[in-house]
Amino acid sequence: MSLNISLSPEILFYLGTWPISNTFFWSVVVTVFLIIGSFFLRRSLRLIPGKFQNMIEILVEGGYDFVEGVVGDKTKAKRIFPLVFTMFFFIFFCNLLVYIPGQSAVTIQTAGGAVPLFRAIISDYGLVFMMTMISVLITQIVAIVVAGPWKYIGKFINLRSPLKCFLGIMDLIGELAKVMSLSFRLFGNIFAGEILGAVMLFLFPFFLPLPFLFLGLLTAVVQPFVFAVLTLVFISMASDISVPEEA
Amino acid sequence: MDIEAARYIGAGLAMGLGAIGPGIGEGIAASKALEAIGRNPEASGKITPLMFVSMAITESTGIYALVVTMIILFA
């Protein structure tokens, strides 16, 4: 039995006393690559686009149209779009890195034994949790700014009737459960894909994992989209005060 | 009972019971989407991505069960 599965990412080396795990390392690489790439892309923008610029324009424009369709307001869409699209693109890019052939075989020798150099970046719960916290906190901040602090607190603590009090507590639990549901969905899907691939490779090499790889590719596209869309829906719901809360 | 045996039984129960709901839900989502495509084949381009997104959301309870199973087994 050579299956080694760990929930936490493996630690590659220590920077002083600060452990650098393989997912952290690769997420920094991806971030730097995306920043430099977009910087060069911005410098080489032409009025008559080339092939690459065309592709990126289709992606960004499609994303923007989708956001505007969901939010239904131009200024709001312009404010939300950068955050949501960055989330989508970062997670999507991280997921695609898994499909570089042969990367899972590379290991390096550390003090704790041989450690795989590469690991699916999103299968690190810490990263997913931080992104979820960004999404949830921005949702709450938008709700406070739009509705005002007293109305925001009044949504959760309402002592006018037992039913409203109960509903307020349920709302509070619902807000807290967003953290769990958003982060577990993304993390679980990617991590499950990794484990499924490993188990199938263990059972019958080369051919049995192929359909699961396609399934994983579908997950790699759909899950970032779901994460970004849910963030978008949460924020646009929080920013929408035209819907009456008292009913 | 041995603690190791209890872990395996717990993991199996968590995953097996947690897979029931998403299985039913995804089946309903797929059947309704196929029905809609059958009724209006031109709309399949719009229905299919929406179906995948809603299936991914339906799947999440199963994924929670899987995460819990993994924590029971490996953490």
Short mmCIF file of C-alpha atoms in Angstrom, two decimals:
data_model
loop_
_atom_site.label_atom_id
_atom_site.label_comp_id
_atom_site.label_asym_id
_atom_site.label_seq_id
_atom_site.Cartn_x
_atom_site.Cartn_y
_atom_site.Cartn_z
CA MET A 1 0.00 0.00 0.00
CA SER A 2 1.74 3.12 -1.18
CA LEU A 3 -1.14 5.56 -0.84
CA ASN A 4 -0.11 8.53 1.22
CA ILE A 5 -2.90 11.04 1.71
CA SER A 6 -2.65 13.97 4.06
CA LEU A 7 -5.19 16.67 4.70
CA SER A 8 -2.59 19.34 5.37
CA PRO A 9 -0.04 20.41 2.76
CA GLU A 10 3.52 19.13 3.05
CA ILE A 11 6.19 21.49 4.33
CA LEU A 12 9.01 22.04 1.85
CA PHE A 13 11.46 24.15 3.84
CA TYR A 14 11.66 26.69 6.62
CA LEU A 15 12.25 30.40 6.06
CA GLY A 16 13.67 31.22 9.48
CA THR A 17 11.00 29.62 11.66
CA TRP A 18 8.26 30.10 9.11
CA PRO A 19 7.25 26.87 7.37
CA ILE A 20 6.83 27.14 3.60
CA SER A 21 4.42 24.48 2.38
CA ASN A 22 4.27 23.33 -1.20
CA THR A 23 0.82 24.85 -1.79
CA PHE A 24 1.96 28.21 -0.39
CA PHE A 25 5.02 28.16 -2.61
CA TRP A 26 3.03 27.43 -5.74
CA SER A 27 0.28 29.89 -4.93
CA VAL A 28 2.93 32.63 -4.64
CA VAL A 29 4.35 31.50 -7.99
CA VAL A 30 0.90 31.65 -9.58
CA THR A 31 0.18 35.07 -8.08
CA VAL A 32 3.48 36.54 -9.28
CA PHE A 33 2.99 34.99 -12.71
CA LEU A 34 -0.53 36.41 -13.03
CA ILE A 35 0.55 39.88 -11.88
CA ILE A 36 3.54 40.03 -14.23
CA GLY A 37 1.49 38.53 -17.05
CA SER A 38 -1.29 41.06 -16.68
CA PHE A 39 1.29 43.86 -16.42
CA PHE A 40 2.90 42.89 -19.72
CA LEU A 41 -0.51 42.31 -21.29
CA ARG A 42 -1.56 45.80 -20.26
CA ARG A 43 1.56 47.30 -21.81
CA SER A 44 1.09 45.44 -25.08
CA LEU A 45 -2.61 46.26 -25.53
CA ARG A 46 -3.44 47.26 -29.10
CA LEU A 47 -6.50 48.84 -30.60
CA ILE A 48 -6.57 46.05 -33.16
CA PRO A 49 -6.17 42.96 -30.98
CA GLY A 50 -3.96 40.00 -31.78
CA LYS A 51 -4.96 36.41 -31.12
CA PHE A 52 -3.98 36.33 -27.45
CA GLN A 53 -5.50 39.69 -26.66
CA ASN A 54 -8.66 38.61 -28.45
CA MET A 55 -8.92 35.53 -26.25
CA ILE A 56 -8.44 37.50 -23.05
CA GLU A 57 -10.92 40.13 -24.22
CA ILE A 58 -13.56 37.48 -24.88
CA LEU A 59 -13.01 36.04 -21.39
CA VAL A 60 -13.11 39.38 -19.58
CA GLU A 61 -15.99 40.73 -21.60
CA GLY A 62 -18.05 37.58 -21.14
CA GLY A 63 -17.36 37.70 -17.41
CA TYR A 64 -18.31 41.35 -17.20
CA ASP A 65 -21.55 40.83 -19.12
CA PHE A 66 -22.44 37.95 -16.82
CA VAL A 67 -21.74 40.03 -13.69
CA GLU A 68 -23.80 42.90 -15.06
CA GLY A 69 -26.62 40.50 -15.86
CA VAL A 70 -26.66 39.18 -12.29
CA VAL A 71 -26.22 42.51 -10.53
CA GLY A 72 -28.38 44.48 -12.93
CA ASP A 73 -26.63 47.80 -12.30
CA LYS A 74 -23.66 49.31 -14.13
CA THR A 75 -21.83 51.08 -11.30
CA LYS A 76 -22.28 48.16 -8.90
CA ALA A 77 -21.08 45.72 -11.55
CA LYS A 78 -17.97 47.83 -12.13
CA ARG A 79 -17.15 47.72 -8.42
CA ILE A 80 -17.80 44.01 -7.86
CA PHE A 81 -16.36 42.68 -11.11
CA PRO A 82 -12.60 42.97 -10.33
CA LEU A 83 -12.88 41.02 -7.07
CA VAL A 84 -15.10 38.29 -8.43
CA PHE A 85 -13.20 37.85 -11.66
CA THR A 86 -9.86 37.75 -9.85
CA MET A 87 -11.18 35.04 -7.56
CA PHE A 88 -12.45 33.05 -10.53
CA PHE A 89 -9.29 33.42 -12.55
CA PHE A 90 -6.92 32.66 -9.69
CA ILE A 91 -8.75 29.48 -8.65
CA PHE A 92 -9.17 28.43 -12.26
CA PHE A 93 -5.47 28.90 -12.98
CA CYS A 94 -4.50 27.02 -9.82
CA ASN A 95 -6.73 24.12 -10.82
CA LEU A 96 -5.30 23.99 -14.32
CA LEU A 97 -1.77 23.64 -12.93
CA VAL A 98 -2.76 20.16 -11.70
CA TYR A 99 -2.90 18.99 -15.30
CA ILE A 100 0.78 19.56 -16.04
CA PRO A 101 1.85 15.99 -16.82
CA GLY A 102 4.35 14.34 -14.54
CA GLN A 103 4.34 16.98 -11.83
CA SER A 104 3.05 14.62 -9.15
CA ALA A 105 6.10 12.37 -9.51
CA VAL A 106 8.60 15.06 -8.52
CA THR A 107 9.64 14.83 -4.89
CA ILE A 108 12.35 16.58 -2.92
CA GLN A 109 14.23 15.33 0.09
CA THR A 110 13.60 17.20 3.34
CA ALA A 111 14.27 16.52 7.01
CA GLY A 112 10.91 14.75 7.31
CA GLY A 113 11.48 12.42 4.36
CA ALA A 114 10.61 12.68 0.68
CA VAL A 115 7.93 15.30 0.05
CA PRO A 116 6.06 15.94 -3.20
CA LEU A 117 7.11 19.25 -4.69
CA PHE A 118 3.70 19.87 -6.15
CA ARG A 119 0.22 19.65 -4.70
CA ALA A 120 -3.09 20.96 -6.01
CA ILE A 121 -3.08 24.50 -4.65
CA ILE A 122 -6.76 24.62 -3.78
CA SER A 123 -6.47 21.42 -1.72
CA ASP A 124 -4.91 23.55 1.03
CA TYR A 125 -7.72 24.46 3.41
CA GLY A 126 -5.90 27.53 4.70
CA LEU A 127 -5.91 29.27 1.33
CA VAL A 128 -9.55 28.41 0.63
CA PHE A 129 -10.54 29.57 4.11
CA MET A 130 -8.84 32.92 3.60
CA MET A 131 -10.55 33.49 0.28
CA THR A 132 -13.88 32.57 1.86
CA MET A 133 -13.26 35.00 4.70
CA ILE A 134 -12.52 37.76 2.19
CA SER A 135 -15.78 37.03 0.41
CA VAL A 136 -17.87 36.80 3.61
CA LEU A 137 -16.32 39.86 5.26
CA ILE A 138 -16.83 41.99 2.16
CA THR A 139 -20.44 40.82 2.09
CA GLN A 140 -20.93 41.95 5.70
CA ILE A 141 -19.13 45.26 5.12
CA VAL A 142 -21.31 45.98 2.09
CA ALA A 143 -24.42 45.14 4.10
CA ILE A 144 -23.36 47.48 6.92
CA VAL A 145 -22.45 50.31 4.56
CA VAL A 146 -25.64 50.03 2.54
CA ALA A 147 -28.17 49.40 5.31
CA GLY A 148 -26.51 51.34 8.11
CA PRO A 149 -25.18 49.73 11.30
CA TRP A 150 -28.46 49.83 13.30
CA LYS A 151 -30.57 48.27 10.61
CA TYR A 152 -27.85 45.67 10.10
CA ILE A 153 -27.85 44.67 13.77
CA GLY A 154 -31.64 44.85 13.85
CA LYS A 155 -31.78 42.21 11.16
CA PHE A 156 -30.26 39.68 13.58
CA ILE A 157 -31.49 40.81 16.99
CA ASN A 158 -35.21 41.43 16.90
CA LEU A 159 -37.22 41.28 20.11
CA ARG A 160 -40.58 42.41 18.79
CA SER A 161 -42.03 38.91 18.61
CA PRO A 162 -40.80 35.39 19.39
CA LEU A 163 -40.99 34.40 15.73
CA LYS A 164 -38.91 37.38 14.57
CA CYS A 165 -36.38 36.71 17.34
CA PHE A 166 -36.07 33.12 16.16
CA LEU A 167 -35.76 34.18 12.51
CA GLY A 168 -33.04 36.66 13.46
CA ILE A 169 -31.03 33.92 15.17
CA MET A 170 -31.51 31.71 12.13
CA ASP A 171 -30.21 34.54 9.93
CA LEU A 172 -27.15 34.84 12.15
CA ILE A 173 -26.47 31.11 11.89
CA GLY A 174 -27.00 31.33 8.14
CA GLU A 175 -24.36 34.04 7.83
CA LEU A 176 -21.91 31.96 9.87
CA ALA A 177 -22.69 28.82 7.89
CA LYS A 178 -21.68 30.64 4.69
CA VAL A 179 -18.06 30.36 5.81
CA MET A 180 -18.32 26.59 6.14
CA SER A 181 -20.38 25.94 3.03
CA LEU A 182 -18.36 28.14 0.66
CA SER A 183 -14.96 26.91 1.80
CA PHE A 184 -15.84 23.22 2.16
CA ARG A 185 -17.43 23.13 -1.27
CA LEU A 186 -14.33 24.35 -3.08
CA PHE A 187 -11.80 22.55 -0.90
CA GLY A 188 -13.74 19.27 -0.82
CA ASN A 189 -14.25 19.12 -4.56
CA ILE A 190 -10.62 19.68 -5.46
CA PHE A 191 -9.30 17.46 -2.66
CA ALA A 192 -11.76 14.71 -3.58
CA GLY A 193 -10.63 14.91 -7.19
CA GLU A 194 -7.01 14.49 -6.11
CA ILE A 195 -7.77 11.50 -3.88
CA LEU A 196 -10.01 9.88 -6.48
CA GLY A 197 -7.23 10.20 -9.03
CA ALA A 198 -4.69 8.72 -6.61
CA VAL A 199 -6.92 5.78 -5.66
CA MET A 200 -7.81 4.98 -9.27
CA LEU A 201 -4.16 5.19 -10.28
CA PHE A 202 -3.41 2.77 -7.46
CA LEU A 203 -6.14 0.32 -8.52
CA PHE A 204 -5.43 0.16 -12.24
CA PRO A 205 -2.74 2.45 -13.64
CA PHE A 206 -2.96 4.64 -16.76
CA PHE A 207 -6.42 3.76 -18.08
CA LEU A 208 -8.83 3.77 -15.17
CA PRO A 209 -7.91 7.34 -14.05
CA LEU A 210 -8.63 8.83 -17.48
CA PRO A 211 -12.43 9.33 -17.14
CA PHE A 212 -11.87 10.68 -13.64
CA LEU A 213 -9.36 13.15 -15.04
CA PHE A 214 -12.04 14.48 -17.37
CA LEU A 215 -14.43 14.70 -14.46
CA GLY A 216 -11.72 16.58 -12.56
CA LEU A 217 -11.29 18.97 -15.49
CA LEU A 218 -15.01 19.70 -15.38
CA THR A 219 -14.76 20.31 -11.64
CA ALA A 220 -11.73 22.54 -12.18
CA VAL A 221 -13.83 24.81 -14.41
CA VAL A 222 -17.17 24.64 -12.62
CA GLN A 223 -16.04 25.07 -9.01
CA PRO A 224 -14.23 28.43 -9.43
CA PHE A 225 -17.27 29.61 -11.34
CA VAL A 226 -19.57 28.51 -8.50
CA PHE A 227 -17.34 30.14 -5.90
CA ALA A 228 -17.21 33.42 -7.80
CA VAL A 229 -20.92 33.40 -8.60
CA LEU A 230 -21.90 32.72 -4.99
CA THR A 231 -19.65 35.57 -3.83
CA LEU A 232 -21.25 37.78 -6.46
CA VAL A 233 -24.76 36.79 -5.41
CA PHE A 234 -24.02 37.30 -1.70
CA ILE A 235 -22.56 40.77 -2.31
CA SER A 236 -25.30 41.85 -4.68
CA MET A 237 -27.95 40.58 -2.22
CA ALA A 238 -26.28 42.51 0.59
CA SER A 239 -26.13 45.66 -1.54
CA ASP A 240 -29.77 45.44 -2.55
CA ILE A 241 -31.90 47.40 -0.11
CA SER A 242 -34.86 47.80 -2.43
CA VAL A 243 -36.08 44.34 -1.32
CA PRO A 244 -38.07 44.87 1.90
CA GLU A 245 -36.76 42.83 4.83
CA GLU A 246 -39.94 43.02 6.89
CA ALA A 247 -42.56 40.72 5.46
CA MET B 1 -14.85 -1.97 19.97
CA ASP B 2 -11.44 -1.17 18.66
CA ILE B 3 -10.97 2.56 17.99
CA GLU B 4 -9.58 1.87 14.52
CA ALA B 5 -12.59 -0.25 13.61
CA ALA B 6 -14.92 2.44 14.92
CA ARG B 7 -13.16 4.98 12.71
CA TYR B 8 -13.65 2.91 9.58
CA ILE B 9 -17.30 2.20 10.38
CA GLY B 10 -17.91 5.88 11.10
CA ALA B 11 -16.23 6.96 7.88
CA GLY B 12 -18.22 4.48 5.84
CA LEU B 13 -21.49 5.50 7.44
CA ALA B 14 -20.79 9.21 6.99
CA MET B 15 -19.93 8.87 3.32
CA GLY B 16 -22.68 6.39 2.50
CA LEU B 17 -25.49 8.30 4.19
CA GLY B 18 -24.16 11.63 2.94
CA ALA B 19 -24.20 10.42 -0.66
CA ILE B 20 -27.95 9.65 -0.68
CA GLY B 21 -29.24 13.22 -0.81
CA PRO B 22 -26.92 14.62 -3.48
CA GLY B 23 -27.52 11.50 -5.60
CA ILE B 24 -31.26 12.05 -5.61
CA GLY B 25 -30.87 15.80 -6.07
CA GLU B 26 -28.48 15.56 -8.99
CA GLY B 27 -30.70 12.98 -10.63
CA ILE B 28 -33.65 15.34 -10.39
CA ALA B 29 -31.57 18.24 -11.74
CA ALA B 30 -30.33 16.19 -14.70
CA SER B 31 -33.75 14.76 -15.50
CA LYS B 32 -35.40 18.18 -15.46
CA ALA B 33 -32.63 19.66 -17.60
CA LEU B 34 -32.94 16.83 -20.14
CA GLU B 35 -36.71 17.26 -20.15
CA ALA B 36 -36.28 20.95 -20.85
CA ILE B 37 -33.79 20.29 -23.65
CA GLY B 38 -36.13 17.70 -25.13
CA ARG B 39 -38.95 20.19 -25.13
CA ASN B 40 -36.86 23.04 -26.49
CA PRO B 41 -33.63 21.82 -28.12
CA GLU B 42 -32.48 25.32 -29.15
CA ALA B 43 -32.14 26.30 -25.48
CA SER B 44 -29.64 23.54 -24.68
CA GLY B 45 -26.71 25.96 -24.85
CA LYS B 46 -28.28 27.99 -22.07
CA ILE B 47 -29.55 25.07 -20.00
CA THR B 48 -26.40 22.93 -19.90
CA PRO B 49 -24.06 25.36 -18.06
CA LEU B 50 -26.82 26.26 -15.62
CA MET B 51 -27.40 22.56 -15.01
CA PHE B 52 -23.71 22.03 -14.24
CA VAL B 53 -23.63 24.93 -11.81
CA SER B 54 -26.76 23.81 -9.99
CA MET B 55 -25.44 20.25 -9.87
CA ALA B 56 -22.18 21.51 -8.36
CA ILE B 57 -24.18 23.30 -5.67
CA THR B 58 -26.37 20.23 -5.09
CA GLU B 59 -23.26 18.12 -4.80
CA SER B 60 -21.86 20.20 -1.97
CA THR B 61 -23.65 18.33 0.84
CA GLY B 62 -22.06 15.15 -0.43
CA ILE B 63 -18.73 16.93 -0.48
CA TYR B 64 -19.22 17.99 3.14
CA ALA B 65 -19.77 14.34 4.03
CA LEU B 66 -16.60 13.48 2.13
CA VAL B 67 -14.57 16.12 3.96
CA VAL B 68 -15.86 14.79 7.28
CA THR B 69 -14.95 11.26 6.17
CA MET B 70 -11.45 12.36 5.25
CA ILE B 71 -11.03 14.08 8.61
CA ILE B 72 -12.19 10.90 10.39
CA LEU B 73 -9.85 8.73 8.38
CA PHE B 74 -6.68 10.78 8.02
CA ALA B 75 -6.64 13.49 10.68
#
